[in-house]
């Protein structure tokens, strides 16, 4: 992150405000158009191989009470962000929500955090500046990395050089909110392994999987934060490492994979910055459930709905996913990563992962 | 009282003994025992009724004399008793009449008149006198001064209840500050528990009598309360009308028959009833003939090929005439008969007579009465030879196609037999015909195993009745009716059956919708008023007009039910709300359709509203003698509903408009507070001056925006219409210097150094108009815009 970036972000914000100003001056009703953020309005970008927003837009216009309130909040938020950049400070999304309580105009205050989050996303899209460049942090900090990677992080307290195996404890290296403050120095890695659950990540570290296979283990912590996705993409792009995703065998985990690989619906405007289209899914695949005879849970109604909705999701329109989802709908079962322990604690590191990774051509 | 057993033994007969104690009771005595019937059942109510009767009388008296009423009502608390004083500025009552008016029940000019007036029975005010005398034992004190007389007459009188005659206790002359008028003072046992009803009565009287000034004082008031006039126009004078044929009862008809100067019934109905002329009288007489004499069946004549048979039969009936003449007579009668569509007996008689004359003239012979009678008889035999075939066709036409041929034929045959056995000349009244059909049908059902329902029977009756013809028999003279109830009843029915145009309405004096509204306006402080006056309609021969008014919003009580004000002939109805047709109708209307809240979808609506209904009629049907509630007469209920709905429709559109304006205003308030905040913050962020947001605001509001631009001595008012409709505006700019070169046909008026520049532009939806003028030097401006609701207007000076 450079001072340049901050200045550019601030300028973009003020440009946005100036546009409202001009609309007023021309006697026009101020308005702001943003792409509609729904599943039906994402399209595949052939060049970048990621999913981005389509042409449909929603307009926030001051000609309705709702629209006027939204725009007022937007202007207040612009003012706040601009000052934050001016003072080189940062805040969390949640802090923004609470901070609005202190604004002098009641109508400008947010009524829920969803509203403030959504507004920040709106501003990102319209100004083409990422939230990180506004110095807005998400509530939960990024996840962790463990593996043969040497890097330099630009912190508020100066530069730090860190080796992600030797300089860290068992918890691993904490990914900062803005991974663009990191510079990769050196690595011995063969591939990146993104893991959904903390339990599995700890199992892999305890079994020394990262050392044995020269793996950079990225903990996703459920649905991955932007910082996690960003650093994954950078590991792939800058270090040329294959990226694999290891998650549970249920529809929600497939979505975790798809947001790593193709981008999420909410942040499709940042897909080319966050998504790693080359990422590969290890499992648990529905066919693994059968093949490895894993303990299962039956699919709930919401699981079935989610699977069916994935069949219509443009991001899952591939032969591979269609086949996997059909299998799962057929067997009506799901399994967790940690169900592999039914074959012993080392089964995952000694049998399952090597087999799958070989099959996928990573090993 | 001695037992009957004991008296039976006496010489004197029991009937005589009983007769001794039997005597006529006077009407006054009767009401003494039944004062509740007149609304004097309690002290509280008695006072209200007394006020009501006295005020009604005073209003009637002044209006009749063409004087704008100025009425003073005072109630004083005298400890044990209350004194009621009512003064009017009417014409006064002559010395001779005073005792009768106030001291004799059922005395008055109204009872027999068909004309709208407040009092009708002539018992009201004298009943109040009676009540006062019964409870306080004091006489009524009456002062009356006729115009131009030097002094007022003063009486103290009581009613002799045995004789229903006034008894003057004291009389003389006195001085009085009013130049003409009447004053009555009654002392009575009473209380003020009905204070709110009294106040309501006065207020409601003021509403329906916007031409009257009322003053009211009761013991708890420091100052009398004034109800001012809203108009100086007296109600239209009413004219008395004769009764309408649809509105009389048998007893009345008999009385009228006895009293009339007319000899003929035709003259009687034309003279004594309204809306009956020659033609209507003829219709009534024909209807009477149908009922009284019955109609004669008219049969289809024999077919053409049977003509010679018919001619022969007729000729054979003729004797002692030359052969030529006889044959010619037979031929011509037959010819004439065959030429007819249908022929009834009396028509045949006429036809034969005519033919007899013409053939007789041709042959120089005379076909006398006997010959004619014989010929008629012979021809009638031929005509009625095939009743069955004729009736078969009628029955077949009248019944549904599903009836099989056997049933139709069976019914026709039996019906034909009824005619044959029935009255001479095949006469039958409608009732008799129905009887024929019923019996024929019953037999057909029994023997032919058919079903002939009520509708089918009625259809047959109607089909046959329509072919029958009214007889030309002379209607009896009026004097014969007087003693013949049945015949009089036939006449009454005949009148009711005849279509007669509605009675004239100049006997009614509606308040008119404008004055209903004015009356509501002066007594109720509301935001909205609507009124409607219906056209006159008739119930039982009495014309009536219904008017309704609605007031809404403002200072009216918002909690609870709307106020329902009921009036009959300009008199407020205070008691028995629940028994009144007016209340029933108000409850039956779905007020939610008119945007008033109505829990459960029926009943009196809730909200800040007053609903008033006025029924004016020559004879308002009340549920009881105390005249508190209008009876449930369907015609009147229908009109009440229509009148209320008419006014309610206006209320609805007002409420709708208000709602959308409120919504718009709310939106406007929110957006109008947000936009300046946006502008201010934008100024903050961009480091510029606050942007002009007014134009954007006007657009958002679909508003009409008026903006002033001043440049080099040219003043330009730009009117921008952002609304969806064309707007007609009145724009006035007040300028402190003389304006020149006014554009768009503007006018400028100089008012003490200020110029009023006025335009009346029409700005189309989405369009913009620039109004210009020139002015020299510094000037100040002030623009005002009319013709558009405030919430829709934005003015930027």
PDB file of N, CA and C in Angstrom, chain B residues 314 317-322 325-326 329 333 348-361 363-377:
ATOM      1  N   UNK B 314    -127.069 -16.505 -38.776  1.00  0.00           N
ATOM      2  CA  UNK B 314    -127.602 -15.196 -38.417  1.00  0.00           C
ATOM      3  C   UNK B 314    -128.922 -14.967 -39.159  1.00  0.00           C
ATOM      4  N   UNK B 317    -131.872 -16.584 -37.776  1.00  0.00           N
ATOM      5  CA  UNK B 317    -132.371 -15.999 -36.536  1.00  0.00           C
ATOM      6  C   UNK B 317    -133.307 -14.830 -36.809  1.00  0.00           C
ATOM      7  N   UNK B 318    -133.293 -14.355 -38.051  1.00  0.00           N
ATOM      8  CA  UNK B 318    -134.118 -13.198 -38.396  1.00  0.00           C
ATOM      9  C   UNK B 318    -135.458 -13.702 -38.938  1.00  0.00           C
ATOM     10  N   UNK B 319    -136.519 -13.094 -38.477  1.00  0.00           N
ATOM     11  CA  UNK B 319    -137.832 -13.492 -39.011  1.00  0.00           C
ATOM     12  C   UNK B 319    -138.609 -12.236 -39.412  1.00  0.00           C
ATOM     13  N   UNK B 320    -139.573 -12.436 -40.279  1.00  0.00           N
ATOM     14  CA  UNK B 320    -140.456 -11.364 -40.712  1.00  0.00           C
ATOM     15  C   UNK B 320    -139.769 -10.253 -41.476  1.00  0.00           C
ATOM     16  N   UNK B 321    -138.651 -10.545 -42.115  1.00  0.00           N
ATOM     17  CA  UNK B 321    -138.002  -9.530 -42.952  1.00  0.00           C
ATOM     18  C   UNK B 321    -137.913 -10.093 -44.365  1.00  0.00           C
ATOM     19  N   UNK B 322    -137.785  -9.172 -45.338  1.00  0.00           N
ATOM     20  CA  UNK B 322    -137.715  -9.621 -46.732  1.00  0.00           C
ATOM     21  C   UNK B 322    -136.521 -10.560 -46.901  1.00  0.00           C
ATOM     22  N   UNK B 325    -133.225  -8.680 -47.706  1.00  0.00           N
ATOM     23  CA  UNK B 325    -132.680  -7.958 -46.549  1.00  0.00           C
ATOM     24  C   UNK B 325    -132.088  -8.934 -45.537  1.00  0.00           C
ATOM     25  N   UNK B 326    -132.823 -10.031 -45.317  1.00  0.00           N
ATOM     26  CA  UNK B 326    -132.356 -11.024 -44.351  1.00  0.00           C
ATOM     27  C   UNK B 326    -131.009 -11.597 -44.769  1.00  0.00           C
ATOM     28  N   UNK B 329    -128.318  -8.987 -44.477  1.00  0.00           N
ATOM     29  CA  UNK B 329    -127.990  -8.792 -43.060  1.00  0.00           C
ATOM     30  C   UNK B 329    -127.060  -9.901 -42.558  1.00  0.00           C
ATOM     31  N   UNK B 333    -123.234  -9.186 -41.397  1.00  0.00           N
ATOM     32  CA  UNK B 333    -122.817  -9.465 -40.012  1.00  0.00           C
ATOM     33  C   UNK B 333    -121.641 -10.450 -40.039  1.00  0.00           C
ATOM     34  N   UNK B 348    -119.899  -7.422 -30.128  1.00  0.00           N
ATOM     35  CA  UNK B 348    -120.806  -8.094 -31.069  1.00  0.00           C
ATOM     36  C   UNK B 348    -122.149  -7.350 -31.129  1.00  0.00           C
ATOM     37  N   UNK B 349    -122.627  -6.961 -29.955  1.00  0.00           N
ATOM     38  CA  UNK B 349    -123.895  -6.229 -29.879  1.00  0.00           C
ATOM     39  C   UNK B 349    -123.791  -4.959 -30.711  1.00  0.00           C
ATOM     40  N   UNK B 350    -122.732  -4.278 -30.552  1.00  0.00           N
ATOM     41  CA  UNK B 350    -122.495  -3.022 -31.259  1.00  0.00           C
ATOM     42  C   UNK B 350    -122.440  -3.253 -32.773  1.00  0.00           C
ATOM     43  N   UNK B 351    -121.690  -4.312 -33.108  1.00  0.00           N
ATOM     44  CA  UNK B 351    -121.503  -4.647 -34.526  1.00  0.00           C
ATOM     45  C   UNK B 351    -122.850  -4.980 -35.192  1.00  0.00           C
ATOM     46  N   UNK B 352    -123.634  -5.751 -34.481  1.00  0.00           N
ATOM     47  CA  UNK B 352    -124.943  -6.156 -35.014  1.00  0.00           C
ATOM     48  C   UNK B 352    -125.824  -4.923 -35.162  1.00  0.00           C
ATOM     49  N   UNK B 353    -125.783  -4.049 -34.185  1.00  0.00           N
ATOM     50  CA  UNK B 353    -126.615  -2.846 -34.234  1.00  0.00           C
ATOM     51  C   UNK B 353    -126.234  -1.994 -35.445  1.00  0.00           C
ATOM     52  N   UNK B 354    -124.958  -1.841 -35.654  1.00  0.00           N
ATOM     53  CA  UNK B 354    -124.500  -1.022 -36.785  1.00  0.00           C
ATOM     54  C   UNK B 354    -124.948  -1.636 -38.112  1.00  0.00           C
ATOM     55  N   UNK B 355    -124.732  -2.963 -38.210  1.00  0.00           N
ATOM     56  CA  UNK B 355    -125.098  -3.641 -39.441  1.00  0.00           C
ATOM     57  C   UNK B 355    -126.615  -3.547 -39.657  1.00  0.00           C
ATOM     58  N   UNK B 356    -127.368  -3.726 -38.569  1.00  0.00           N
ATOM     59  CA  UNK B 356    -128.827  -3.650 -38.659  1.00  0.00           C
ATOM     60  C   UNK B 356    -129.245  -2.307 -39.239  1.00  0.00           C
ATOM     61  N   UNK B 357    -128.550  -1.242 -38.780  1.00  0.00           N
ATOM     62  CA  UNK B 357    -128.918   0.087 -39.248  1.00  0.00           C
ATOM     63  C   UNK B 357    -128.593   0.252 -40.734  1.00  0.00           C
ATOM     64  N   UNK B 358    -127.361  -0.142 -41.103  1.00  0.00           N
ATOM     65  CA  UNK B 358    -126.964   0.092 -42.492  1.00  0.00           C
ATOM     66  C   UNK B 358    -127.776  -0.781 -43.467  1.00  0.00           C
ATOM     67  N   UNK B 359    -127.968  -2.081 -43.110  1.00  0.00           N
ATOM     68  CA  UNK B 359    -128.736  -2.956 -43.999  1.00  0.00           C
ATOM     69  C   UNK B 359    -130.200  -2.502 -44.031  1.00  0.00           C
ATOM     70  N   UNK B 360    -130.713  -2.113 -42.839  1.00  0.00           N
ATOM     71  CA  UNK B 360    -132.089  -1.623 -42.763  1.00  0.00           C
ATOM     72  C   UNK B 360    -132.288  -0.418 -43.654  1.00  0.00           C
ATOM     73  N   UNK B 361    -131.328   0.529 -43.612  1.00  0.00           N
ATOM     74  CA  UNK B 361    -131.407   1.737 -44.435  1.00  0.00           C
ATOM     75  C   UNK B 361    -131.411   1.362 -45.914  1.00  0.00           C
ATOM     76  N   UNK B 363    -132.370  -1.339 -47.353  1.00  0.00           N
ATOM     77  CA  UNK B 363    -133.544  -2.054 -47.816  1.00  0.00           C
ATOM     78  C   UNK B 363    -134.838  -1.431 -47.366  1.00  0.00           C
ATOM     79  N   UNK B 364    -134.705  -0.319 -46.719  1.00  0.00           N
ATOM     80  CA  UNK B 364    -135.923   0.359 -46.280  1.00  0.00           C
ATOM     81  C   UNK B 364    -136.723  -0.461 -45.290  1.00  0.00           C
ATOM     82  N   UNK B 365    -136.009  -1.262 -44.502  1.00  0.00           N
ATOM     83  CA  UNK B 365    -136.703  -2.033 -43.469  1.00  0.00           C
ATOM     84  C   UNK B 365    -136.081  -1.723 -42.121  1.00  0.00           C
ATOM     85  N   UNK B 366    -136.733  -2.140 -41.063  1.00  0.00           N
ATOM     86  CA  UNK B 366    -136.186  -1.901 -39.733  1.00  0.00           C
ATOM     87  C   UNK B 366    -135.851  -3.218 -39.059  1.00  0.00           C
ATOM     88  N   UNK B 367    -134.612  -3.344 -38.666  1.00  0.00           N
ATOM     89  CA  UNK B 367    -134.221  -4.500 -37.857  1.00  0.00           C
ATOM     90  C   UNK B 367    -134.306  -4.081 -36.406  1.00  0.00           C
ATOM     91  N   UNK B 368    -135.372  -4.414 -35.780  1.00  0.00           N
ATOM     92  CA  UNK B 368    -135.613  -3.931 -34.415  1.00  0.00           C
ATOM     93  C   UNK B 368    -134.808  -4.664 -33.358  1.00  0.00           C
ATOM     94  N   UNK B 369    -135.030  -4.296 -32.101  1.00  0.00           N
ATOM     95  CA  UNK B 369    -134.267  -4.846 -30.971  1.00  0.00           C
ATOM     96  C   UNK B 369    -134.355  -6.361 -30.894  1.00  0.00           C
ATOM     97  N   UNK B 370    -135.564  -6.881 -31.057  1.00  0.00           N
ATOM     98  CA  UNK B 370    -135.734  -8.320 -30.927  1.00  0.00           C
ATOM     99  C   UNK B 370    -134.916  -9.043 -31.982  1.00  0.00           C
ATOM    100  N   UNK B 371    -134.999  -8.531 -33.224  1.00  0.00           N
ATOM    101  CA  UNK B 371    -134.237  -9.136 -34.310  1.00  0.00           C
ATOM    102  C   UNK B 371    -132.757  -9.101 -33.975  1.00  0.00           C
ATOM    103  N   UNK B 372    -132.313  -7.939 -33.516  1.00  0.00           N
ATOM    104  CA  UNK B 372    -130.886  -7.799 -33.189  1.00  0.00           C
ATOM    105  C   UNK B 372    -130.481  -8.774 -32.093  1.00  0.00           C
ATOM    106  N   UNK B 373    -131.315  -8.865 -31.094  1.00  0.00           N
ATOM    107  CA  UNK B 373    -130.988  -9.768 -29.977  1.00  0.00           C
ATOM    108  C   UNK B 373    -130.863 -11.209 -30.484  1.00  0.00           C
ATOM    109  N   UNK B 374    -131.817 -11.585 -31.322  1.00  0.00           N
ATOM    110  CA  UNK B 374    -131.766 -12.941 -31.865  1.00  0.00           C
ATOM    111  C   UNK B 374    -130.510 -13.168 -32.687  1.00  0.00           C
ATOM    112  N   UNK B 375    -130.196 -12.145 -33.496  1.00  0.00           N
ATOM    113  CA  UNK B 375    -128.982 -12.252 -34.345  1.00  0.00           C
ATOM    114  C   UNK B 375    -127.735 -12.365 -33.475  1.00  0.00           C
ATOM    115  N   UNK B 376    -127.672 -11.549 -32.429  1.00  0.00           N
ATOM    116  CA  UNK B 376    -126.512 -11.594 -31.525  1.00  0.00           C
ATOM    117  C   UNK B 376    -126.403 -12.980 -30.910  1.00  0.00           C
ATOM    118  N   UNK B 377    -127.549 -13.480 -30.489  1.00  0.00           N
ATOM    119  CA  UNK B 377    -127.521 -14.783 -29.826  1.00  0.00           C
ATOM    120  C   UNK B 377    -126.983 -15.865 -30.771  1.00  0.00           C
TER     121      UNK B 377
END
